[in-house]
Short mmCIF file of C-alpha atoms in Angstrom, two decimals:
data_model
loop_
_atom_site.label_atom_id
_atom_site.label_comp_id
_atom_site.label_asym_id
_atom_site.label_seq_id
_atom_site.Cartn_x
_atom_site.Cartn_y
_atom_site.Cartn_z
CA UNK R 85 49.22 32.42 -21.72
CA UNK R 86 49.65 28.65 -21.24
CA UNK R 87 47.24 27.21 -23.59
CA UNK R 88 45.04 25.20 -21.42
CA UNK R 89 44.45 28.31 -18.95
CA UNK R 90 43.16 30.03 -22.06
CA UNK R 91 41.14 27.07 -22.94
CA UNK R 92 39.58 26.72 -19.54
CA UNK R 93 38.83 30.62 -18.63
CA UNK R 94 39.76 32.18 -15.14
CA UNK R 95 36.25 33.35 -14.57
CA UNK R 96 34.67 30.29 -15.03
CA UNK R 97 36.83 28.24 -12.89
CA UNK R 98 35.83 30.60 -10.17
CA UNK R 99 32.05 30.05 -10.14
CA UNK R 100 32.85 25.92 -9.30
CA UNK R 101 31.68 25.79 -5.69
CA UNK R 102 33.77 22.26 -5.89
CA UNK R 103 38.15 22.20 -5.32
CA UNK R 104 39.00 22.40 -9.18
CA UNK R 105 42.80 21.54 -10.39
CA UNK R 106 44.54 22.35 -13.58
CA UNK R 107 48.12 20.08 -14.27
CA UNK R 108 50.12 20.09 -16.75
CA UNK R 109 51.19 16.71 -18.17
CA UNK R 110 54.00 16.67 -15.89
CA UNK R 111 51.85 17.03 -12.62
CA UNK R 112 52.34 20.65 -12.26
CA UNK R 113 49.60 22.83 -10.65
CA UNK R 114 48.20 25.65 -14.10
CA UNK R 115 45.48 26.91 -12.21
CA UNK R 116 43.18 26.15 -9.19
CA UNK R 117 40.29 28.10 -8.51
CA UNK R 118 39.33 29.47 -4.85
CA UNK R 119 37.45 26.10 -3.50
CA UNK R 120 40.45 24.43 -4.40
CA UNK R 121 42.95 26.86 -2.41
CA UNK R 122 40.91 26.67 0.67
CA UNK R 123 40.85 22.78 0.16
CA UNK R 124 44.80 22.83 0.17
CA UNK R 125 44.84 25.34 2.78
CA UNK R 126 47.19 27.88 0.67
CA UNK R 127 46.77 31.11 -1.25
CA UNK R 128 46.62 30.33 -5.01
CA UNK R 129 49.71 31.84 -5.84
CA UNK R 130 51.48 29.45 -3.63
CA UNK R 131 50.34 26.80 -5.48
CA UNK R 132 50.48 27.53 -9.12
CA UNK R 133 53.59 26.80 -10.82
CA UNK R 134 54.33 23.52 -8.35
CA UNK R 135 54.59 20.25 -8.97
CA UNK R 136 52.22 17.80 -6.57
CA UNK R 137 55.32 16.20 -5.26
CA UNK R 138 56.13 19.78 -3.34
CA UNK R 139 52.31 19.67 -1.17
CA UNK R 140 51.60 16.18 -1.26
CA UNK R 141 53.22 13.31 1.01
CA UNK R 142 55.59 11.35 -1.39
CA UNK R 143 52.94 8.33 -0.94
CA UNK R 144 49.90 10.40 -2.09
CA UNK R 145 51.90 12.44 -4.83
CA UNK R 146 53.03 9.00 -6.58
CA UNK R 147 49.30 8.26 -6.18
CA UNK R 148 48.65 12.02 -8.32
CA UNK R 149 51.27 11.17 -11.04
CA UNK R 150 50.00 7.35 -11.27
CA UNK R 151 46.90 8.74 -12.24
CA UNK R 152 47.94 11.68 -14.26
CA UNK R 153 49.68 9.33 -16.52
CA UNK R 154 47.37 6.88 -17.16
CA UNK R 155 44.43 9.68 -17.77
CA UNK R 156 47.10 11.47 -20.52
CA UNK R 157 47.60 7.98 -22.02
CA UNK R 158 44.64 6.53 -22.46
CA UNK R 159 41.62 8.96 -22.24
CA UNK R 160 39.47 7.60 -20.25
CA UNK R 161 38.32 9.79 -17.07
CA UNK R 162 39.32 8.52 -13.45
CA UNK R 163 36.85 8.36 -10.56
CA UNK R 164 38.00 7.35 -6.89
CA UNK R 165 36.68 7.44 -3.42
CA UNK R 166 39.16 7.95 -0.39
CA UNK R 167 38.69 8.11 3.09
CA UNK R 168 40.81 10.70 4.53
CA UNK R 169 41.38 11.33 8.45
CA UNK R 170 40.87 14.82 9.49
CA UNK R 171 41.54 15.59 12.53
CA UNK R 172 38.78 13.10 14.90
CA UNK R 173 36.90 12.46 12.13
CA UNK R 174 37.54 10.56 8.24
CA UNK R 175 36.08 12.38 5.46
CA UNK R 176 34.85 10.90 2.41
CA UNK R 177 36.45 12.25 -0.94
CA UNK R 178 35.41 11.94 -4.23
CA UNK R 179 38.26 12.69 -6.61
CA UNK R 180 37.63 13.14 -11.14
CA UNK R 181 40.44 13.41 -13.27
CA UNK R 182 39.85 13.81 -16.81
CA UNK R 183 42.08 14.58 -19.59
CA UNK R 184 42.05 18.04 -21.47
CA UNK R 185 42.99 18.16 -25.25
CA UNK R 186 43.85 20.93 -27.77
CA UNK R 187 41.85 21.40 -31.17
CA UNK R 188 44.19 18.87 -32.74
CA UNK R 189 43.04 16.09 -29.94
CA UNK R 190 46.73 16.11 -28.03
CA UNK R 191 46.76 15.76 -24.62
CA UNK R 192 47.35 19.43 -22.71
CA UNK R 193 47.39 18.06 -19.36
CA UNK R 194 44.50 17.15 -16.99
CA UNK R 195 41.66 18.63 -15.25
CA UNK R 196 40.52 17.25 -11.67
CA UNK R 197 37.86 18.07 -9.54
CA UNK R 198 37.28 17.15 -5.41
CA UNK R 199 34.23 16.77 -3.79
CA UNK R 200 33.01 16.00 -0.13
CA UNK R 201 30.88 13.01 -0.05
CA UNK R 202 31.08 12.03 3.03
CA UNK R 203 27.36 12.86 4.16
CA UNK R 204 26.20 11.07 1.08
CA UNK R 205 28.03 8.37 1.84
CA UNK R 206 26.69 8.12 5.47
CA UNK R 207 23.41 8.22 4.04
CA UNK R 208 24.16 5.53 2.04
CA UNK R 209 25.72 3.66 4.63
CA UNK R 210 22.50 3.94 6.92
CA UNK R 211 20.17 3.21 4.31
CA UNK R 212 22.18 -0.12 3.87
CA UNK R 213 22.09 -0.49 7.33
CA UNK R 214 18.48 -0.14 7.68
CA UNK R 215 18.17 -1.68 4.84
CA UNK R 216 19.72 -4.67 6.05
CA UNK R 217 17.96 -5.29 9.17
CA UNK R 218 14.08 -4.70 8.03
CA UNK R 219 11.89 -6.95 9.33
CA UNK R 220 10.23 -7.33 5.80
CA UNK R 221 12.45 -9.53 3.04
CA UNK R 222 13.68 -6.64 0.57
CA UNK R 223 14.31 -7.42 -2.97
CA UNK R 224 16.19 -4.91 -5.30
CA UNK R 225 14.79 -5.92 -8.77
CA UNK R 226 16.05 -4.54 -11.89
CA UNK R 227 14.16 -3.32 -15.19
CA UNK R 228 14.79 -6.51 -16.85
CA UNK R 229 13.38 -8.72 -13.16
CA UNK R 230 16.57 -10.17 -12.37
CA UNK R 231 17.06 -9.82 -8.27
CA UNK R 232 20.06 -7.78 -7.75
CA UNK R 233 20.11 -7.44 -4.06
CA UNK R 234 18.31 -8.99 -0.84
CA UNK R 235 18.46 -8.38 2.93
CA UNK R 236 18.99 -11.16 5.40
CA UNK R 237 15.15 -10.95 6.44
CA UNK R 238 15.07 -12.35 2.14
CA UNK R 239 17.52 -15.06 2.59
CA UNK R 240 15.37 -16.32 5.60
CA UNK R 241 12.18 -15.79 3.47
CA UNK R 242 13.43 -17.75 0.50
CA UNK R 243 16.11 -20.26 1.58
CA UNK R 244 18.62 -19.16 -0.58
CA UNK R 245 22.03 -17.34 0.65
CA UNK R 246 22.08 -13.35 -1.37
CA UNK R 247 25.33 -15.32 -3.80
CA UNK R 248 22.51 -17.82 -5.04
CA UNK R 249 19.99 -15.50 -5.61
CA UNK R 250 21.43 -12.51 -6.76
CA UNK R 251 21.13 -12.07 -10.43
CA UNK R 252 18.31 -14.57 -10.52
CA UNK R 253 15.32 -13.65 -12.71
CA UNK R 254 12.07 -13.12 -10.15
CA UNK R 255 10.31 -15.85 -12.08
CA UNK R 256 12.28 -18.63 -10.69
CA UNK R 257 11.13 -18.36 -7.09
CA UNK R 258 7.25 -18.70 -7.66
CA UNK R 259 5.31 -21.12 -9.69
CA UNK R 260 4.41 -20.81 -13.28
CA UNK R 261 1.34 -19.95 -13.18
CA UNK R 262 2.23 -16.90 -10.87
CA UNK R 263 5.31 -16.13 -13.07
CA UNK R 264 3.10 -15.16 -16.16
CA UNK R 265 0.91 -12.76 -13.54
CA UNK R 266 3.92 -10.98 -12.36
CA UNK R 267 5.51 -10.79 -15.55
CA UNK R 268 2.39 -8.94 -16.82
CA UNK R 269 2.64 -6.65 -13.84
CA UNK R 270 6.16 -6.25 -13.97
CA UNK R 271 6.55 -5.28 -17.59
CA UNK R 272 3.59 -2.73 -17.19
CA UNK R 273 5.26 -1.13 -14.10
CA UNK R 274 8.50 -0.52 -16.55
CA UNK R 275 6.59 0.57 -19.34
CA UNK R 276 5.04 2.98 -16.57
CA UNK R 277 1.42 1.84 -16.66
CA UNK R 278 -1.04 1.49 -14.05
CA UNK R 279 -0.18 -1.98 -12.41
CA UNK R 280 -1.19 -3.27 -8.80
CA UNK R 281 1.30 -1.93 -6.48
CA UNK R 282 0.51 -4.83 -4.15
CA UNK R 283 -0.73 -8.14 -3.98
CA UNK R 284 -0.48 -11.70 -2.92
CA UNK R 285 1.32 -14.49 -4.48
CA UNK R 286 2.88 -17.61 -4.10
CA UNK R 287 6.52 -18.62 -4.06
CA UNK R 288 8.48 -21.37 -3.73
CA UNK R 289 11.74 -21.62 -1.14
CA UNK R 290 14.71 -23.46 -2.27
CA UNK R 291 13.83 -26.53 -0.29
CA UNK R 292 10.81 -26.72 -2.49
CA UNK R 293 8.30 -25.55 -0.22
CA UNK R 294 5.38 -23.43 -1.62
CA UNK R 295 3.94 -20.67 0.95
CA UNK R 296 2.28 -17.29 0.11
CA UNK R 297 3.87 -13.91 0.39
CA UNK R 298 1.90 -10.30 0.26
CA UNK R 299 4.27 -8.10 -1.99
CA UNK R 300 4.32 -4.73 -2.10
CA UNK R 301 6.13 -3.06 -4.92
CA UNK R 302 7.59 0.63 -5.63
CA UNK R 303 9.80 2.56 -8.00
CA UNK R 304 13.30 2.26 -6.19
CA UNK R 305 15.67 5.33 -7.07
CA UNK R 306 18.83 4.72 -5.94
CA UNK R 307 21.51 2.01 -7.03
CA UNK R 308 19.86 -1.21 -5.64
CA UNK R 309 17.86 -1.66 -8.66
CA UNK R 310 14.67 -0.47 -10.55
CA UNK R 311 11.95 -1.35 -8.24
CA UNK R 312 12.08 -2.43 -4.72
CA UNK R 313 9.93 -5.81 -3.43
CA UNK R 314 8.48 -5.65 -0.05
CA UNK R 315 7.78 -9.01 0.74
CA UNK R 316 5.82 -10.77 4.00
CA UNK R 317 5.23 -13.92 4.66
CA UNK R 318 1.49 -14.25 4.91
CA UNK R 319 1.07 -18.47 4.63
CA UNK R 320 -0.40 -19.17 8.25
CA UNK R 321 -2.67 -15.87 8.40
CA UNK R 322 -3.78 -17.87 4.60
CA UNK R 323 -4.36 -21.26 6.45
CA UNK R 324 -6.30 -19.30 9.41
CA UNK R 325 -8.56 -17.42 6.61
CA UNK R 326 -9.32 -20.70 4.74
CA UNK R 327 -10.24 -22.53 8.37
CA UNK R 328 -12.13 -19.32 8.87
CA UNK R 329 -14.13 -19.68 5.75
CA UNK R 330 -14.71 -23.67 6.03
CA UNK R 331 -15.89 -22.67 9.67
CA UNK R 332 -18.00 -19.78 9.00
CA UNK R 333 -19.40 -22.47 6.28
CA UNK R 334 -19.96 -25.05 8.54
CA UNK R 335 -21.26 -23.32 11.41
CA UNK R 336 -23.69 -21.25 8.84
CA UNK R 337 -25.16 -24.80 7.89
CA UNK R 338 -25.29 -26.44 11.06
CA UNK R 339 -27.36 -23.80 12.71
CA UNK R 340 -29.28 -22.63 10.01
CA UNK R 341 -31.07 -25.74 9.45
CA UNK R 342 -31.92 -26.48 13.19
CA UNK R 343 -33.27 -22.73 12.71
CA UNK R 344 -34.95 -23.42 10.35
CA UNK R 345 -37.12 -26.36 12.38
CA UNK R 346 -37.34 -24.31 15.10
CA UNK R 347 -39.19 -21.63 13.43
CA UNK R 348 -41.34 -23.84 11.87
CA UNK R 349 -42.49 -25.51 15.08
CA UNK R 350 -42.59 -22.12 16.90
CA UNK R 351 -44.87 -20.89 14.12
CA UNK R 352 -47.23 -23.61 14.19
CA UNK R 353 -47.60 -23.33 17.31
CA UNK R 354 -48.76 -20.04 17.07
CA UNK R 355 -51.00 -20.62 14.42
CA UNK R 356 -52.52 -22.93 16.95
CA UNK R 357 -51.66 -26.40 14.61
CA UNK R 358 -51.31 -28.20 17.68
CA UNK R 359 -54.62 -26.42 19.90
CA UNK R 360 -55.17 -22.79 20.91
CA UNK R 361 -52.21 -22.10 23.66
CA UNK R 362 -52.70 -19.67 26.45
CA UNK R 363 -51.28 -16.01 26.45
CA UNK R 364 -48.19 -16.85 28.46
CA UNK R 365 -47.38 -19.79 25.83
CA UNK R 366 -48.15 -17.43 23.16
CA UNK R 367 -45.95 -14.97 24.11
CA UNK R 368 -42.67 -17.59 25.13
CA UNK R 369 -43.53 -18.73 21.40
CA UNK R 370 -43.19 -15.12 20.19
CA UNK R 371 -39.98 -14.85 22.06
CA UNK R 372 -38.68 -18.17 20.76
CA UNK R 373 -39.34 -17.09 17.03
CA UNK R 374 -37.67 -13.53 17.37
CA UNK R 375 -34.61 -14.50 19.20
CA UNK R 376 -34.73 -17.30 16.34
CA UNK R 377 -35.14 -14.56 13.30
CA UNK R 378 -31.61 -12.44 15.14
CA UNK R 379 -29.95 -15.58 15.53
CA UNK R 380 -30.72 -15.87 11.69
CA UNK R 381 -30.03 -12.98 10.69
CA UNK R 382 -26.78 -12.55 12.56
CA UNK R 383 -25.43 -15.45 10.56
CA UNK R 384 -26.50 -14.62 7.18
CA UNK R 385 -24.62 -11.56 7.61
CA UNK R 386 -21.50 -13.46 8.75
CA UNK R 387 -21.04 -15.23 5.50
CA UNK R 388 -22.48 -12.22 3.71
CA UNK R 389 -19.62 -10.27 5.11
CA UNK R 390 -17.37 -13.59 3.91
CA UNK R 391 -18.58 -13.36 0.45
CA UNK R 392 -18.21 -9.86 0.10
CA UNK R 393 -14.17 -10.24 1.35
CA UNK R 394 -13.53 -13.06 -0.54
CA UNK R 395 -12.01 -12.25 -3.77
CA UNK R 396 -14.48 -13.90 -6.79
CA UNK R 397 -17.24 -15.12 -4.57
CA UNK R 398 -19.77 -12.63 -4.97
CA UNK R 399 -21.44 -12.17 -7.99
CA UNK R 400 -23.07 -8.76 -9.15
CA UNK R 401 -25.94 -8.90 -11.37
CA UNK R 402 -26.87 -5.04 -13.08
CA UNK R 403 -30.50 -4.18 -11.68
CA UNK R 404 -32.89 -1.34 -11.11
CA UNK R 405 -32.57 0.29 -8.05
CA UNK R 406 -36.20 2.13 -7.48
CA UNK R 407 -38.12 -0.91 -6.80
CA UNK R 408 -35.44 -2.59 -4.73
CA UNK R 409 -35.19 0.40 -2.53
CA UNK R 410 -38.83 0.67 -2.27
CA UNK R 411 -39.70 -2.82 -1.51
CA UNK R 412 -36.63 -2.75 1.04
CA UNK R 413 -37.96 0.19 3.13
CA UNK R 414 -41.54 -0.77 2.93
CA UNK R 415 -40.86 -4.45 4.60
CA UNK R 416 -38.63 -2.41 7.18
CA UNK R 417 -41.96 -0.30 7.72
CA UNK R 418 -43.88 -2.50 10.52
CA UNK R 419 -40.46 -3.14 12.81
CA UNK R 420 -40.11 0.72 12.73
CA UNK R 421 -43.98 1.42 13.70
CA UNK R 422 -43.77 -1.16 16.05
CA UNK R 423 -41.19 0.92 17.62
CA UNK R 424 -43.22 4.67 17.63
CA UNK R 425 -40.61 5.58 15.02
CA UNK R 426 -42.04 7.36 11.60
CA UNK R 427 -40.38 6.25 8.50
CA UNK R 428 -40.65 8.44 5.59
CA UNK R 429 -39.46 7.15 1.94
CA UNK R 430 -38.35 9.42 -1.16
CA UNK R 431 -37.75 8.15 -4.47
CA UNK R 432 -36.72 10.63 -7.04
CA UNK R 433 -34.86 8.38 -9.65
CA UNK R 434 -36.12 7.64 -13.16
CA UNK R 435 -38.04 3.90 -13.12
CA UNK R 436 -34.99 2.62 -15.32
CA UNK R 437 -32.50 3.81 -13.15
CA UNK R 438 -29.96 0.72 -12.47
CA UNK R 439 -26.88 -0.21 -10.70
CA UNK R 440 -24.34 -2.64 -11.32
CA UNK R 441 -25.37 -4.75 -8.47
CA UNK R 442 -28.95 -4.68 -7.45
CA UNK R 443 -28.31 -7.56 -4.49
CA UNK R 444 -25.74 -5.62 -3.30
CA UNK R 445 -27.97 -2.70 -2.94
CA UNK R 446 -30.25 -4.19 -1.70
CA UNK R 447 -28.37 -5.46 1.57
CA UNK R 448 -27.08 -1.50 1.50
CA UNK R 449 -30.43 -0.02 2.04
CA UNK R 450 -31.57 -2.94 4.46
CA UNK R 451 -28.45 -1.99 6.51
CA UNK R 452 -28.19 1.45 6.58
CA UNK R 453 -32.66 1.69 7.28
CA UNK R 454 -32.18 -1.17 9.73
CA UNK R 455 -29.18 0.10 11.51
CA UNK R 456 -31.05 4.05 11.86
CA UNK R 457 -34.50 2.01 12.84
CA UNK R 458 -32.75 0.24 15.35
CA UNK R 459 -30.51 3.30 17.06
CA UNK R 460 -33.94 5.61 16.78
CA UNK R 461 -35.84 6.28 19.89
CA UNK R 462 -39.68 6.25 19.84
CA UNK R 463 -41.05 9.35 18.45
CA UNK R 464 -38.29 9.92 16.40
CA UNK R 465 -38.07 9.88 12.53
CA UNK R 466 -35.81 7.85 10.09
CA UNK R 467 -35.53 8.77 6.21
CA UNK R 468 -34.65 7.37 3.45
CA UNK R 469 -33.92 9.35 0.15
CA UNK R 470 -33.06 7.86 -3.26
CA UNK R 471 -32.25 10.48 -6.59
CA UNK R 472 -29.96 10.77 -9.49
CA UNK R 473 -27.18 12.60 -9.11
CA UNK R 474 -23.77 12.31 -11.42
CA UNK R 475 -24.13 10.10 -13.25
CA UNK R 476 -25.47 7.44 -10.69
CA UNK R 477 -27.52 7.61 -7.62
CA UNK R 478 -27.62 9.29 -4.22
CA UNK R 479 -29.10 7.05 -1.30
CA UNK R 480 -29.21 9.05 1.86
CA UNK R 481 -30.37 7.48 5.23
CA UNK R 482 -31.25 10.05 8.03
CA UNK R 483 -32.35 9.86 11.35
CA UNK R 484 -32.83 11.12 14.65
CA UNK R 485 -31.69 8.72 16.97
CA UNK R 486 -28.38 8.97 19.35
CA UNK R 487 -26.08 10.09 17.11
CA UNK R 488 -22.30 8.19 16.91
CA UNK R 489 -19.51 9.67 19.46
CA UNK R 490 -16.97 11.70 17.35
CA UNK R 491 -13.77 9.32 18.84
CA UNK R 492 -16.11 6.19 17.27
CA UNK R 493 -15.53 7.59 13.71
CA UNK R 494 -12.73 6.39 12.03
CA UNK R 495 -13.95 2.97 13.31
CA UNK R 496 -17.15 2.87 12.02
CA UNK R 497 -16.74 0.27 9.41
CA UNK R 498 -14.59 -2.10 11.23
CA UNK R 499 -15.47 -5.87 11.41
CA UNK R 500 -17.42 -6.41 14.31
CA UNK R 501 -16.93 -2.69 15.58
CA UNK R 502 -19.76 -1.02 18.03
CA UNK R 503 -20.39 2.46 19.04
CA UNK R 504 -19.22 2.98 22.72
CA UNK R 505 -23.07 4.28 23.36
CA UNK R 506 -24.43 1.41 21.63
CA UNK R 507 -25.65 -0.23 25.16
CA UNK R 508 -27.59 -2.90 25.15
CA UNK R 509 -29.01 -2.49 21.71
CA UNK R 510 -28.25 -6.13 20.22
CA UNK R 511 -26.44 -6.06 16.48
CA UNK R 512 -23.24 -7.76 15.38
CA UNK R 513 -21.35 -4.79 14.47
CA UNK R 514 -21.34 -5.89 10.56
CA UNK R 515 -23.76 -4.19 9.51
CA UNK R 516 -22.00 -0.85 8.50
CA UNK R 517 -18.82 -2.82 7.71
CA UNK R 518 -21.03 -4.71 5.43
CA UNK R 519 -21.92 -1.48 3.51
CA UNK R 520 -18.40 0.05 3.59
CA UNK R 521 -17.73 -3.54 1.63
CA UNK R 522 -20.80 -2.94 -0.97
CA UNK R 523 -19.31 0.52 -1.77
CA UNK R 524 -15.95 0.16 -1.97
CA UNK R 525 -17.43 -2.89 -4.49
CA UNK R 526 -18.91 -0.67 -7.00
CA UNK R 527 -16.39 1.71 -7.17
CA UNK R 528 -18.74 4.28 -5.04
CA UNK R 529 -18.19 7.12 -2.44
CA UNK R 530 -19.72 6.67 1.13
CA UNK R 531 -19.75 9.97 3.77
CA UNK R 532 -21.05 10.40 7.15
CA UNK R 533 -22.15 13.17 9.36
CA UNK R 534 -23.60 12.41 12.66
CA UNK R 535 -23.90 14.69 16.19
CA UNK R 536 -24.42 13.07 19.32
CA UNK R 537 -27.49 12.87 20.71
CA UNK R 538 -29.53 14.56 17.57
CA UNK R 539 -28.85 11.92 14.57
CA UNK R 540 -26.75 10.80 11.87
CA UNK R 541 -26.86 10.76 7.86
CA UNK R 542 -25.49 8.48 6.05
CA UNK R 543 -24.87 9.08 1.86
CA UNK R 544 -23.70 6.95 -0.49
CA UNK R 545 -23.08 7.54 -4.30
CA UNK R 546 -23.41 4.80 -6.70
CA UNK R 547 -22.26 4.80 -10.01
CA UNK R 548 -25.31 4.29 -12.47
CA UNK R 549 -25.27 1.42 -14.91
CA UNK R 550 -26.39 1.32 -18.84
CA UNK R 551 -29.70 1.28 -19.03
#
């Protein structure tokens, strides 16, 4: 038996789903296993024994020998792609040649192996594709930062044609400052700890502009590069939020201080400073100071809600929660008697129970109580429970007012959102997306169940702080 069919085993051969050759060092066919026969299109006995030149076009067996002989002289394996037309359509090839040697380390010919690639490579070829025409900037970033591929949407982004940036280190298109944040993201992400997955930074094009980008990064698999960089350019939706703040500011100054003298004057005038005024004065006064107080209140929770979204401009101070929530409900008490609506308070949490931000829950309860006072009809009942529970507390807020419609539910918490059956009831619509922001704050859990027309319970878990 020629030595390198007994090397290579018959039976083994067979189990390769993939065409598998055996030549000798002069290009003669030892052995081909049953893939390979159907590849060629020929019973295997018709094709042992020849030499490629006798099935191969003289082109394409030239090729074979090239190959043969350079695997045979120097060792190292061979790995090609071709394109071959079949027919109507081209196939994609993938063709190994590696060299086979006896105990001794001399050459006994070659082994070579086919495979189909061609739906791998028209995956590949649409992934580029899409790839190419996002309409986010892609970066391809390797394990040691250095950009290894971009789209066009990323030579827009950044000024720079894919030659210039390509092998660039990530560092050199955003400020210094950022650099050293990134860096200490980047190198956790490749050590594989937890690191933010998105975030905003700034960057600077090649013209030397600086803008802001929102980047969102994830482990990339295939051959573009370790991690992939989603990146948007988010500079004017910046300039809009700072204008936002600075007129949210503004506007909360310039009318709360005219408020401010308008209740005073209203109040006086009630208290009869200025003479005893008769019932329909009294009650345009009374009018005057309550659409004053919503006016008020509307705007505090404006730039509450402003605080709360801006990054490092709210400040939580660790506080106990059982006279907060007690004081809270009690000074809701008279609006909801006023209303025929009986409010009923539970506290079941030890007197040094605290949370990590006692302002915080404070607004909480004063919005959730408020909000079920306010959507409560007469004769019904709002309650508020507070106990321990996990580690933290439980603060549940029932009532039994008109319940939220179930296609109003996954907008609850929006910014300025409103139940379709809120009606005329007045309310900014911040008031739940105000508590959604508390929560999500301290790290807590927040769950609603609510039935049209019969009520709605809100729960929220806090976690507890030392005591």
């Amino acid at each position: 038996m020629d030595p390198l069919k007994a090397l290579l085993g018959t039976h083994l051969f067979d189990l390769v789903p993939e065409p598998v050759f055996a030549l000798s060092p002069e290009a003669r066919f030892l052995m081909v296993n049953q893939a390979a026969a159907r590849y060629l299109g020929r019973p295997a006995g018709e094709i042992v024994g020849r030499e490629v030149g006798e099935l191969f076009p003289p082109e394409q067996a030239a090729r074979q020998r090239e190959v043969i002989g350079r695997v045979l002289a120097t060792g190292e394996p061979f790995l090609e792609e071709r394109e071959t037309p079949i027919g109507s359509e081209t196939f994609v090839f993938q063709y190994a040649v590696c060299r086979v040697d006896d105990p001794e380390g001399g050459p006994l010919g070659v082994l070579g192996m086919v495979r189909d690639v061609t739906a791998l490579v028209r995956l590949e070829r649409c992934y580029a594709e899409l790839y190419e025409r996002a309409t986010d900037a892609l970066f391809g970033v390797d394990r040691e930062g250095r950009i290894r591929v971009i789209n066009r949407e990323a030579e827009a982004l950044s000024g720079y044609r894919r030659d210039e940036v390509e092998s660039f280190h990530f560092s050199k298109v955003v400020p210094p400052d950022e650099a050293r944040r990134l860096r200490r993201y980047f190198e956790a992400r490749v050590r594989g700890e937890d690191a933010p997955t998105q975030y905003e930074v700034r960057f600077v094009r090649k013209n030397g502009e600086e803008r802001w980008a929102e980047v969102r990064i994830s482990r990339e698999t295939s051959s573009v590069g370790a991690f992939q960089a989603s990146v948007r350019d988010i500079t004017e939706r910046k300039k809009l939020e700072a204008l936002r703040r600075e007129f949210l500011q503004l506007v909360g100054h310039d009318i709360k201080t005219p408020l401010t003298v308008i209740q005073g004057f209203a109040g006086a005038l009630r208290s009869g400073v200025y003479g005893e005024l008769p019932e329909p004065q009294r009650q345009c006064i009374e009018q005057i100071l309550d659409a004053s107080r919503r006016v008020g209140s509307m705007v505090e929770r404006f730039l509450l809600a402003e605080r709360l979204a801006q990054e490092g401009a709210w400040e939580a101070k660790a506080g106990p929660v059982a006279p907060v929530f007690e004081a809270v409900v009690r000074a809701l008490a008279p609006a909801a008697r006023d209303r025929g609506i009986r409010l009923e308070i539970e506290s079941l949490v030890p007197s040094d129970a605290r949370v990590a931000d006692a302002e915080g829950f404070r607004h909480l309860v004063e919005n959730l109580v408020s909000n079920a006072v306010k959507f409560t009809p007469a004769g019904g009942r709002v309650e508020a429970r507070l106990e321990a529970r996990e580690g933290g507390i439980d603060l549940v807020v029932s009532d039994t007012g008109r319940g939220i419609p179930a296609q109003d539910r996954e907008r609850l918490f929006e910014r300025f959102f409103r139940a379709s059956n809120a009606g005329g009831t007045a309310g900014s619509g911040l008031g739940l997306h105000i508590v959604k922001l508390l929560v999500d704050r301290a790290g807590g859990r927040l769950e609603v169940e609510s039935e049209e027309g019969r009520g709605t319970t809100f729960r929220v878990w806090l976690p507890g702080a030392p005591r």
